[in-house]
Amino acid sequence: MKVIDWIKTNKILVLIVFIGCILRFYKLDFQSLWVDELFSISQSNPNNSLIDIYKYLKLYDPHPPLYYFSLHWFFQIFGYSTFVLKMYSALLGVGGILGIYLLGKEIGNKKIALFAGLIISVNYFHIFYSQEGRMYSLLFLTTTLSFFYLVKFIKKPTKKYMILNIVFSMLMIYTHFFALFAFVSQYLILLYFINKPFLIERKKFIMYTIFSGIICIVLYIPALLIFFENTKRSSIWIPMPEIDSFTQIFKEFFGFSEVLLYLIALLLTLFFIKLFNREDNQDNAINPIKEKQVFAFLILFIWILITILIPFILSYINLPMIISRYFINILPAIVLLISFSLYYVKNRQIQALIICFFVIFSLTDLIVVRKYYKAITKTQFRETSQFIIDKQIKNDPVVTSLGMYYTYFLQNDNVKYEIIDKSLDDYVAGLSGDTLKLKSFWYADAHLRPYNPSEATKQFLEENFVIDQNIDLFDAYAKHFILKSDYTPRKIDLTEFLPITKNQ
């Protein structure tokens, strides 16, 4: 009965979550896994131990272990498959809608919270990463909840909220290293309230803040070992940031929809007009209850600024690190600023019209313009692997320069194909040098690696092999090279091309 009463009281929120569920679970497994997702599913294999996962991350992957550990447990409960991998992200994505609702309600009010939940439920960027088998929907959720308990702690500085803020801050920074920048922003915010505390003695607030910081640092040591190991890198695939890098990231957050971007610009302008018209307090203190807009601006502005500024500086003094998905942890702050702006549109008809425009253009851009649920946009490892399985007759080896990424599809409980992790040129060099036995084989490749063998490789293949099976898909392909001595041309039935007789 209590559940039914809660649903009746929160029917708009339930509808928003329902919309968010549909957009995140519809055609969830439509796209094949791409390189990063295959890394997720391989390392979180339920047959691996947590120690093995941690050791591998420490050596090869610059990410903290929370996502991999939690995904590992999720596989153990629900089964080991690509659908379960993406289901985990989708559930976290739905959790993100509830998370931003809680934060919006705490930092503003219920109406602002509903606006934020609705915007995120139809947001292209959040939907995309709620359907990807990576840690980004978890990063969004943990960051949102961490700031929710930060706000709770500032408004009511008790041991309970201090501990909850520590717990969710730890979950946040154990999800992705970019969460460290948001973590720094939280302590800069706390530094302001150390100077101007709310409902607590300054000395007590300082002690709470120092204690929580020390606990977080100590508990974070295992992840720091991964972090420091990866700081030894001298190169990275990410390019140097351009002048308009963050402008492009902001546009990508909203699917590059020009209508939405213009609408957001107008709303944010309204927010700042209202903010600048606020009267200044004599003691410069901020009351989170009475001065919600100023309080929200302080939290959200520092959150966004620090999370952007630190990696931007580090990109020039160390290694580049500006890539849009890493900044999904500032999307909640941007959406909340937009939601506050919507709240200050006092004319209800205009407010409703803007909301309808936002939803309609978000969905139109997602479904019609981007053809999100129809267009293939991810490397088709799954489909090329299935082609090999369907056409495989003699259990020939599969040669590929991306061996570890084909392992999930070609070496599992159902099939056990030999995978030779070499480029085509290197493998053929071994064949031509008599170091390998001359036999038929598959060659599969993907992820921006076109079929472009050297002239020597082409000549050797033409002399000894025939391609009898071939598939070319989105960013992936597979070819079967059969020895000429084993090749039997397929007979073509010409009866269907005979002229029609009178009796037919």
Short mmCIF file of C-alpha atoms in Angstrom, two decimals:
data_model
loop_
_atom_site.label_atom_id
_atom_site.label_comp_id
_atom_site.label_asym_id
_atom_site.label_seq_id
_atom_site.Cartn_x
_atom_site.Cartn_y
_atom_site.Cartn_z
CA MET A 1 0.00 0.00 0.00
CA LYS A 2 2.83 2.38 0.83
CA VAL A 3 4.37 1.71 -2.60
CA ILE A 4 1.09 2.57 -4.35
CA ASP A 5 0.73 5.75 -2.29
CA TRP A 6 4.33 6.72 -3.17
CA ILE A 7 3.66 6.13 -6.87
CA LYS A 8 0.53 8.29 -6.72
CA THR A 9 2.45 11.05 -4.94
CA ASN A 10 5.38 10.83 -7.37
CA LYS A 11 3.54 9.91 -10.60
CA ILE A 12 5.47 12.46 -12.70
CA LEU A 13 8.80 11.08 -11.48
CA VAL A 14 7.59 7.51 -12.19
CA LEU A 15 6.63 8.57 -15.74
CA ILE A 16 10.04 10.19 -16.26
CA VAL A 17 11.84 7.06 -15.04
CA PHE A 18 9.59 4.92 -17.26
CA ILE A 19 10.54 7.01 -20.31
CA GLY A 20 14.20 6.77 -19.31
CA CYS A 21 13.91 2.96 -19.01
CA ILE A 22 12.38 2.61 -22.48
CA LEU A 23 15.07 4.78 -24.11
CA ARG A 24 17.87 2.88 -22.36
CA PHE A 25 16.62 -0.71 -22.67
CA TYR A 26 15.14 -0.54 -26.18
CA LYS A 27 17.43 -2.41 -28.62
CA LEU A 28 20.00 -2.59 -25.84
CA ASP A 29 22.10 -5.24 -27.58
CA PHE A 30 21.65 -3.82 -31.10
CA GLN A 31 25.24 -2.62 -31.48
CA SER A 32 28.20 -4.98 -31.29
CA LEU A 33 30.74 -4.46 -28.54
CA TRP A 34 33.63 -2.26 -29.61
CA VAL A 35 37.23 -2.37 -28.33
CA ASP A 36 36.72 -0.77 -24.91
CA GLU A 37 33.58 -2.79 -24.20
CA LEU A 38 35.37 -6.01 -25.15
CA PHE A 39 38.05 -5.03 -22.66
CA SER A 40 35.36 -4.61 -19.99
CA ILE A 41 33.77 -8.00 -20.63
CA SER A 42 37.13 -9.78 -20.88
CA GLN A 43 38.63 -8.37 -17.69
CA SER A 44 35.43 -8.75 -15.65
CA ASN A 45 35.06 -12.39 -16.64
CA PRO A 46 33.48 -14.22 -13.67
CA ASN A 47 36.23 -16.84 -13.97
CA ASN A 48 38.87 -14.20 -13.16
CA SER A 49 39.67 -13.45 -9.53
CA LEU A 50 39.45 -9.92 -8.14
CA ILE A 51 43.21 -10.02 -7.55
CA ASP A 52 43.80 -10.92 -11.21
CA ILE A 53 41.58 -8.02 -12.33
CA TYR A 54 43.38 -5.58 -10.03
CA LYS A 55 46.84 -6.73 -11.20
CA TYR A 56 45.86 -6.36 -14.84
CA LEU A 57 44.48 -2.85 -14.29
CA LYS A 58 47.66 -1.87 -12.49
CA LEU A 59 49.77 -2.96 -15.45
CA TYR A 60 47.65 -2.03 -18.45
CA ASP A 61 44.60 0.13 -17.76
CA PRO A 62 44.44 3.64 -16.23
CA HIS A 63 41.13 3.11 -14.42
CA PRO A 64 40.23 2.36 -10.79
CA PRO A 65 38.74 -1.09 -10.11
CA LEU A 66 35.18 -0.39 -8.87
CA TYR A 67 33.46 -0.80 -12.24
CA TYR A 68 35.33 -4.00 -13.09
CA PHE A 69 34.76 -5.51 -9.64
CA SER A 70 31.04 -4.67 -9.58
CA LEU A 71 30.59 -5.90 -13.16
CA HIS A 72 32.41 -9.12 -12.22
CA TRP A 73 29.87 -9.72 -9.42
CA PHE A 74 26.99 -8.77 -11.73
CA PHE A 75 28.12 -11.42 -14.23
CA GLN A 76 28.26 -14.01 -11.45
CA ILE A 77 24.63 -13.30 -10.56
CA PHE A 78 22.99 -12.76 -13.97
CA GLY A 79 25.27 -14.64 -16.36
CA TYR A 80 28.17 -13.82 -18.64
CA SER A 81 26.93 -12.22 -21.86
CA THR A 82 26.99 -9.00 -23.86
CA PHE A 83 23.36 -8.32 -22.94
CA VAL A 84 24.12 -8.56 -19.21
CA LEU A 85 27.11 -6.24 -19.71
CA LYS A 86 24.89 -3.58 -21.27
CA MET A 87 22.02 -4.24 -18.88
CA TYR A 88 24.33 -3.27 -16.02
CA SER A 89 25.07 0.09 -17.68
CA ALA A 90 21.39 0.65 -18.47
CA LEU A 91 20.36 0.01 -14.85
CA LEU A 92 23.04 2.44 -13.67
CA GLY A 93 21.73 4.93 -16.23
CA VAL A 94 18.21 4.68 -14.82
CA GLY A 95 19.77 5.09 -11.38
CA GLY A 96 21.37 8.29 -12.70
CA ILE A 97 17.91 9.73 -13.41
CA LEU A 98 16.90 9.09 -9.81
CA GLY A 99 20.26 10.41 -8.62
CA ILE A 100 19.94 13.76 -10.37
CA TYR A 101 16.35 14.01 -9.11
CA LEU A 102 17.58 13.61 -5.52
CA LEU A 103 20.36 16.16 -6.01
CA GLY A 104 18.01 18.61 -7.75
CA LYS A 105 15.49 18.34 -4.95
CA GLU A 106 18.17 18.84 -2.29
CA ILE A 107 19.94 21.75 -3.95
CA GLY A 108 16.76 23.35 -5.29
CA ASN A 109 13.23 21.97 -4.99
CA LYS A 110 11.00 19.19 -6.31
CA LYS A 111 10.09 21.08 -9.49
CA ILE A 112 13.73 21.71 -10.37
CA ALA A 113 14.44 18.04 -9.61
CA LEU A 114 11.69 16.90 -12.01
CA PHE A 115 13.04 19.19 -14.75
CA ALA A 116 16.52 17.71 -14.27
CA GLY A 117 15.21 14.15 -14.30
CA LEU A 118 13.23 14.76 -17.49
CA ILE A 119 16.16 16.38 -19.31
CA ILE A 120 18.50 13.51 -18.41
CA SER A 121 15.90 10.87 -19.29
CA VAL A 122 15.89 12.06 -22.93
CA ASN A 123 19.50 13.23 -23.10
CA TYR A 124 21.40 11.69 -26.03
CA PHE A 125 24.79 11.57 -24.28
CA HIS A 126 23.44 9.90 -21.17
CA ILE A 127 21.39 7.38 -23.18
CA PHE A 128 24.43 6.51 -25.30
CA TYR A 129 26.62 5.74 -22.29
CA SER A 130 23.76 3.96 -20.52
CA GLN A 131 23.90 1.47 -23.40
CA GLU A 132 27.68 1.12 -23.48
CA GLY A 133 29.54 -1.51 -21.48
CA ARG A 134 31.88 0.94 -19.78
CA MET A 135 32.01 2.79 -16.47
CA TYR A 136 30.51 6.11 -17.59
CA SER A 137 26.92 5.62 -16.40
CA LEU A 138 28.39 4.51 -13.05
CA LEU A 139 30.56 7.66 -12.99
CA PHE A 140 27.48 9.82 -13.60
CA LEU A 141 25.54 8.09 -10.83
CA THR A 142 28.28 8.04 -8.17
CA THR A 143 29.24 11.68 -8.87
CA THR A 144 25.63 12.79 -8.57
CA LEU A 145 25.12 10.93 -5.29
CA SER A 146 28.44 12.17 -3.92
CA PHE A 147 27.37 15.78 -4.50
CA PHE A 148 23.92 14.97 -3.10
CA TYR A 149 25.49 13.97 0.22
CA LEU A 150 27.93 16.88 0.05
CA VAL A 151 24.95 19.25 -0.10
CA LYS A 152 23.26 17.30 2.70
CA PHE A 153 26.42 17.62 4.80
CA ILE A 154 26.75 21.37 4.20
CA LYS A 155 23.08 21.98 5.05
CA LYS A 156 23.14 19.67 8.07
CA PRO A 157 26.75 19.01 9.16
CA THR A 158 26.30 15.80 11.17
CA LYS A 159 28.41 12.65 11.49
CA LYS A 160 25.77 10.73 9.55
CA TYR A 161 26.02 12.94 6.46
CA MET A 162 29.78 13.20 6.79
CA ILE A 163 30.04 9.38 6.65
CA LEU A 164 27.59 9.13 3.73
CA ASN A 165 29.56 11.77 1.84
CA ILE A 166 32.77 9.79 2.46
CA VAL A 167 31.12 6.56 1.22
CA PHE A 168 29.78 8.04 -2.01
CA SER A 169 32.91 10.10 -2.62
CA MET A 170 34.91 6.88 -2.40
CA LEU A 171 32.55 5.18 -4.85
CA MET A 172 32.96 8.17 -7.17
CA ILE A 173 36.75 8.27 -7.18
CA TYR A 174 36.99 4.47 -7.40
CA THR A 175 34.98 4.60 -10.64
CA HIS A 176 37.19 6.82 -12.83
CA PHE A 177 40.31 8.91 -12.29
CA PHE A 178 38.57 12.02 -13.66
CA ALA A 179 36.37 11.83 -10.56
CA LEU A 180 39.41 13.06 -8.63
CA PHE A 181 38.91 16.50 -10.17
CA ALA A 182 35.29 16.59 -8.97
CA PHE A 183 36.56 15.40 -5.59
CA VAL A 184 38.97 18.36 -5.44
CA SER A 185 36.09 20.70 -6.31
CA GLN A 186 34.13 19.34 -3.33
CA TYR A 187 36.90 20.27 -0.92
CA LEU A 188 37.18 23.74 -2.43
CA ILE A 189 33.45 24.11 -1.79
CA LEU A 190 33.96 22.88 1.77
CA LEU A 191 36.79 25.38 2.14
CA TYR A 192 34.30 28.19 1.50
CA PHE A 193 31.97 26.83 4.18
CA ILE A 194 34.88 26.43 6.58
CA ASN A 195 35.17 30.21 6.34
CA LYS A 196 31.39 30.69 6.45
CA PRO A 197 29.90 27.54 8.05
CA PHE A 198 26.15 26.95 8.15
CA LEU A 199 24.39 25.73 11.34
CA ILE A 200 27.62 24.53 12.96
CA GLU A 201 30.66 25.81 14.83
CA ARG A 202 33.54 26.60 12.53
CA LYS A 203 36.00 24.46 14.53
CA LYS A 204 33.70 21.42 14.38
CA PHE A 205 33.15 21.85 10.64
CA ILE A 206 36.93 22.03 10.07
CA MET A 207 37.43 18.82 12.04
CA TYR A 208 34.72 17.02 10.06
CA THR A 209 36.21 18.17 6.76
CA ILE A 210 39.80 17.23 7.65
CA PHE A 211 38.70 13.85 9.00
CA SER A 212 36.70 13.00 5.85
CA GLY A 213 39.60 14.05 3.62
CA ILE A 214 42.13 11.88 5.48
CA ILE A 215 39.80 8.85 5.46
CA CYS A 216 39.22 9.21 1.70
CA ILE A 217 42.95 9.47 0.93
CA VAL A 218 43.80 6.42 3.06
CA LEU A 219 41.01 4.32 1.55
CA TYR A 220 42.06 5.40 -1.93
CA ILE A 221 45.63 4.05 -1.67
CA PRO A 222 44.90 0.84 -3.69
CA ALA A 223 43.60 2.94 -6.60
CA LEU A 224 46.51 5.37 -6.26
CA LEU A 225 48.90 2.48 -6.94
CA ILE A 226 47.16 2.01 -10.31
CA PHE A 227 47.20 5.77 -10.89
CA PHE A 228 50.93 6.17 -10.18
CA GLU A 229 51.78 3.13 -12.30
CA ASN A 230 50.00 4.70 -15.25
CA THR A 231 51.65 8.11 -14.77
CA LYS A 232 54.82 6.45 -16.11
CA ARG A 233 53.33 6.48 -19.59
CA SER A 234 55.24 8.62 -22.06
CA SER A 235 52.59 8.62 -24.79
CA ILE A 236 48.84 8.23 -25.21
CA TRP A 237 46.40 7.94 -28.10
CA ILE A 238 44.43 11.07 -27.08
CA PRO A 239 45.32 14.16 -29.20
CA MET A 240 46.20 17.55 -27.75
CA PRO A 241 43.10 19.64 -26.97
CA GLU A 242 41.98 22.23 -29.51
CA ILE A 243 40.87 25.77 -28.64
CA ASP A 244 37.22 24.77 -28.98
CA SER A 245 37.52 21.31 -27.36
CA PHE A 246 35.13 22.08 -24.50
CA THR A 247 32.69 23.83 -26.83
CA GLN A 248 32.55 20.63 -28.87
CA ILE A 249 32.11 18.54 -25.72
CA PHE A 250 29.21 20.75 -24.60
CA LYS A 251 27.60 20.37 -28.03
CA GLU A 252 28.10 16.60 -27.90
CA PHE A 253 26.33 16.45 -24.53
CA PHE A 254 23.16 17.49 -26.36
CA GLY A 255 23.67 15.60 -29.61
CA PHE A 256 24.88 18.65 -31.57
CA SER A 257 21.24 19.73 -31.88
CA GLU A 258 21.37 23.44 -32.76
CA VAL A 259 17.81 24.07 -31.59
CA LEU A 260 18.56 22.60 -28.16
CA LEU A 261 21.84 24.51 -27.89
CA TYR A 262 20.13 27.84 -28.64
CA LEU A 263 17.41 27.02 -26.13
CA ILE A 264 19.99 26.14 -23.47
CA ALA A 265 21.90 29.38 -24.14
CA LEU A 266 18.71 31.41 -23.61
CA LEU A 267 17.86 29.56 -20.39
CA LEU A 268 21.37 29.95 -18.94
CA THR A 269 21.24 33.66 -19.78
CA LEU A 270 18.02 33.90 -17.76
CA PHE A 271 19.71 32.08 -14.85
CA PHE A 272 22.58 34.58 -14.73
CA ILE A 273 20.24 37.58 -15.07
CA LYS A 274 18.34 36.35 -12.02
CA LEU A 275 21.59 35.62 -10.21
CA PHE A 276 23.08 39.08 -10.85
CA ASN A 277 19.91 40.75 -9.59
CA ARG A 278 20.29 39.11 -6.17
CA GLU A 279 21.19 41.44 -3.33
CA ASP A 280 24.53 40.82 -1.62
CA ASN A 281 24.61 39.66 2.00
CA GLN A 282 26.54 41.87 4.37
CA ASP A 283 28.68 39.05 5.78
CA ASN A 284 29.03 37.21 2.41
CA ALA A 285 27.59 34.07 4.00
CA ILE A 286 25.36 31.81 1.90
CA ASN A 287 22.25 30.34 3.43
CA PRO A 288 21.51 27.11 1.48
CA ILE A 289 17.85 27.25 2.52
CA LYS A 290 17.02 30.88 1.77
CA GLU A 291 19.53 31.58 -1.02
CA LYS A 292 19.07 28.43 -3.11
CA GLN A 293 20.11 29.97 -6.42
CA VAL A 294 23.34 31.45 -5.02
CA PHE A 295 24.06 28.22 -3.15
CA ALA A 296 23.41 26.14 -6.27
CA PHE A 297 25.60 28.42 -8.38
CA LEU A 298 28.50 28.10 -5.91
CA ILE A 299 28.28 24.29 -5.90
CA LEU A 300 27.68 23.80 -9.63
CA PHE A 301 30.09 26.45 -10.91
CA ILE A 302 33.05 25.21 -8.82
CA TRP A 303 32.15 21.60 -9.73
CA ILE A 304 32.22 22.39 -13.47
CA LEU A 305 35.18 24.78 -13.42
CA ILE A 306 37.62 22.59 -11.46
CA THR A 307 36.66 19.40 -13.30
CA ILE A 308 37.42 21.16 -16.59
CA LEU A 309 40.38 23.32 -15.58
CA ILE A 310 42.68 20.72 -13.99
CA PRO A 311 42.68 18.20 -16.88
CA PHE A 312 43.02 21.07 -19.36
CA ILE A 313 46.21 22.25 -17.61
CA LEU A 314 47.52 18.69 -17.21
CA SER A 315 46.98 18.06 -20.92
CA TYR A 316 49.65 20.66 -21.69
CA ILE A 317 52.15 19.89 -18.93
CA ASN A 318 51.87 16.08 -18.98
CA LEU A 319 49.77 13.98 -21.40
CA PRO A 320 46.59 14.95 -23.28
CA MET A 321 43.43 13.76 -21.50
CA ILE A 322 40.55 15.74 -23.02
CA ILE A 323 37.93 13.34 -24.34
CA SER A 324 34.19 13.93 -24.10
CA ARG A 325 33.09 10.79 -22.25
CA TYR A 326 35.52 11.50 -19.40
CA PHE A 327 33.50 14.64 -18.64
CA ILE A 328 30.13 12.93 -18.16
CA ASN A 329 30.58 13.76 -14.47
CA ILE A 330 29.89 17.47 -15.15
CA LEU A 331 26.72 16.73 -17.13
CA PRO A 332 24.60 16.62 -13.92
CA ALA A 333 25.82 20.11 -12.98
CA ILE A 334 25.03 21.52 -16.44
CA VAL A 335 21.58 19.93 -16.46
CA LEU A 336 20.85 21.34 -12.99
CA LEU A 337 21.81 24.84 -14.15
CA ILE A 338 19.38 24.43 -17.06
CA SER A 339 16.70 23.15 -14.65
CA PHE A 340 17.13 26.16 -12.36
CA SER A 341 16.79 28.39 -15.42
CA LEU A 342 13.54 26.64 -16.41
CA TYR A 343 12.23 27.16 -12.90
CA TYR A 344 12.71 30.93 -13.21
CA VAL A 345 10.42 31.05 -16.26
CA LYS A 346 7.40 32.15 -14.25
CA ASN A 347 4.82 31.96 -17.03
CA ARG A 348 3.53 28.39 -16.82
CA GLN A 349 2.44 28.21 -20.45
CA ILE A 350 5.85 29.35 -21.69
CA GLN A 351 7.55 27.01 -19.22
CA ALA A 352 5.49 24.04 -20.44
CA LEU A 353 6.17 25.01 -24.06
CA ILE A 354 9.94 25.11 -23.47
CA ILE A 355 9.83 21.71 -21.76
CA CYS A 356 7.84 20.22 -24.66
CA PHE A 357 10.33 21.70 -27.15
CA PHE A 358 13.22 20.26 -25.15
CA VAL A 359 11.73 16.77 -25.09
CA ILE A 360 10.54 16.81 -28.72
CA PHE A 361 13.82 18.07 -30.16
CA SER A 362 15.86 15.73 -27.96
CA LEU A 363 13.88 12.72 -29.16
CA THR A 364 13.77 13.94 -32.76
CA ASP A 365 17.53 14.36 -32.80
CA LEU A 366 18.01 10.95 -31.16
CA ILE A 367 15.58 8.91 -33.25
CA VAL A 368 15.18 10.75 -36.57
CA VAL A 369 18.36 12.76 -37.15
CA ARG A 370 20.93 10.45 -35.56
CA LYS A 371 18.87 7.27 -36.23
CA TYR A 372 20.22 6.04 -32.93
CA TYR A 373 18.27 2.79 -32.87
CA LYS A 374 18.87 1.97 -36.56
CA ALA A 375 22.32 3.16 -37.63
CA ILE A 376 25.34 0.93 -36.98
CA THR A 377 27.99 3.07 -35.29
CA LYS A 378 30.18 0.56 -33.43
CA THR A 379 32.80 -1.83 -34.77
CA GLN A 380 31.07 -5.10 -35.73
CA PHE A 381 33.29 -7.60 -33.95
CA ARG A 382 30.26 -9.74 -33.11
CA GLU A 383 28.99 -9.98 -36.66
CA THR A 384 32.36 -10.78 -38.24
CA SER A 385 32.97 -13.42 -35.57
CA GLN A 386 29.55 -14.96 -36.21
CA PHE A 387 30.31 -15.04 -39.94
CA ILE A 388 33.49 -17.03 -39.23
CA ILE A 389 31.56 -19.42 -36.98
CA ASP A 390 28.81 -19.93 -39.57
CA LYS A 391 31.25 -20.48 -42.47
CA GLN A 392 33.93 -22.41 -40.57
CA ILE A 393 34.32 -25.99 -41.87
CA LYS A 394 37.82 -27.27 -41.06
CA ASN A 395 38.49 -25.33 -37.84
CA ASP A 396 41.11 -23.15 -39.53
CA PRO A 397 42.99 -20.69 -37.28
CA VAL A 398 41.92 -17.05 -37.08
CA VAL A 399 44.74 -14.58 -37.63
CA THR A 400 44.15 -11.05 -36.37
CA SER A 401 46.10 -8.08 -35.03
CA LEU A 402 43.41 -7.68 -32.32
CA GLY A 403 43.58 -11.13 -30.79
CA MET A 404 42.35 -10.30 -27.29
CA TYR A 405 39.23 -8.58 -28.65
CA TYR A 406 38.11 -11.61 -30.65
CA THR A 407 38.67 -14.00 -27.73
CA TYR A 408 35.22 -13.44 -26.20
CA PHE A 409 33.45 -14.42 -29.43
CA LEU A 410 35.77 -17.14 -30.74
CA GLN A 411 37.02 -18.83 -27.56
CA ASN A 412 34.15 -19.54 -25.18
CA ASP A 413 31.93 -22.37 -23.95
CA ASN A 414 30.51 -22.92 -27.45
CA VAL A 415 33.51 -22.53 -29.77
CA LYS A 416 37.28 -22.92 -29.34
CA TYR A 417 39.06 -21.54 -32.39
CA GLU A 418 42.79 -21.00 -32.50
CA ILE A 419 43.53 -17.25 -32.51
CA ILE A 420 46.90 -16.12 -33.82
CA ASP A 421 47.59 -12.58 -32.65
CA LYS A 422 49.57 -11.23 -35.61
CA SER A 423 49.12 -8.79 -38.45
CA LEU A 424 48.56 -10.29 -41.90
CA ASP A 425 52.02 -9.17 -43.05
CA ASP A 426 53.74 -10.79 -40.05
CA TYR A 427 51.81 -14.03 -40.40
CA VAL A 428 52.50 -14.30 -44.14
CA ALA A 429 56.18 -13.53 -43.52
CA GLY A 430 56.23 -16.62 -41.28
CA LEU A 431 54.53 -18.70 -43.97
CA SER A 432 56.85 -17.55 -46.74
CA GLY A 433 59.90 -18.09 -44.54
CA ASP A 434 58.92 -21.74 -43.95
CA THR A 435 58.66 -21.13 -40.22
CA LEU A 436 54.94 -21.92 -40.28
CA LYS A 437 53.08 -24.75 -41.96
CA LEU A 438 51.27 -23.65 -45.10
CA LYS A 439 47.54 -24.12 -44.48
CA SER A 440 44.22 -22.37 -44.90
CA PHE A 441 43.35 -19.61 -42.42
CA TRP A 442 40.96 -16.78 -41.62
CA TYR A 443 42.09 -13.20 -41.36
CA ALA A 444 39.89 -10.80 -39.37
CA ASP A 445 40.56 -7.23 -38.40
CA ALA A 446 38.74 -4.12 -37.26
CA HIS A 447 38.96 -0.80 -35.43
CA LEU A 448 40.42 1.46 -38.14
CA ARG A 449 42.67 -1.29 -39.56
CA PRO A 450 41.74 -1.56 -43.26
CA TYR A 451 42.77 -4.47 -45.45
CA ASN A 452 46.02 -3.11 -46.84
CA PRO A 453 48.70 -5.83 -47.06
CA SER A 454 52.17 -5.15 -48.43
CA GLU A 455 53.04 -6.04 -52.04
CA ALA A 456 55.10 -9.02 -50.88
CA THR A 457 52.14 -10.30 -48.85
CA LYS A 458 49.75 -9.82 -51.77
CA GLN A 459 52.03 -11.70 -54.13
CA PHE A 460 52.49 -14.64 -51.75
CA LEU A 461 48.76 -14.89 -51.08
CA GLU A 462 47.88 -14.76 -54.78
CA GLU A 463 50.37 -17.53 -55.53
CA ASN A 464 49.17 -19.90 -52.79
CA PHE A 465 45.64 -18.99 -51.70
CA VAL A 466 42.15 -18.17 -52.89
CA ILE A 467 39.66 -16.07 -50.91
CA ASP A 468 36.51 -18.19 -50.84
CA GLN A 469 34.67 -16.41 -47.99
CA ASN A 470 34.62 -12.66 -47.41
CA ILE A 471 32.58 -10.19 -45.35
CA ASP A 472 33.05 -6.43 -45.02
CA LEU A 473 31.03 -4.73 -42.28
CA PHE A 474 31.16 -1.50 -40.29
CA ASP A 475 34.80 -0.99 -39.26
CA ALA A 476 35.39 -4.77 -39.38
CA TYR A 477 35.97 -7.52 -41.91
CA ALA A 478 36.91 -11.18 -42.28
CA LYS A 479 38.43 -13.18 -45.15
CA HIS A 480 39.00 -16.90 -45.52
CA PHE A 481 42.22 -17.78 -47.34
CA ILE A 482 42.02 -21.36 -48.58
CA LEU A 483 44.96 -23.16 -50.18
CA LYS A 484 44.63 -23.43 -53.95
CA SER A 485 45.26 -27.16 -53.66
CA ASP A 486 42.21 -27.48 -51.36
CA TYR A 487 39.94 -25.13 -53.28
CA THR A 488 37.01 -26.53 -55.19
CA PRO A 489 34.98 -23.94 -57.09
CA ARG A 490 31.35 -23.98 -56.11
CA LYS A 491 29.03 -25.34 -58.78
CA ILE A 492 26.46 -22.84 -59.95
CA ASP A 493 22.94 -24.10 -60.63
CA LEU A 494 21.94 -22.51 -63.95
CA THR A 495 18.51 -24.13 -64.16
CA GLU A 496 16.85 -21.10 -62.69
CA PHE A 497 18.16 -19.05 -65.62
CA LEU A 498 16.77 -21.39 -68.34
CA PRO A 499 14.09 -19.91 -70.64
CA ILE A 500 10.50 -20.41 -69.60
CA THR A 501 8.76 -23.21 -71.53
CA LYS A 502 5.15 -23.33 -72.57
CA ASN A 503 4.36 -25.86 -69.86
CA GLN A 504 5.70 -23.59 -67.10
#
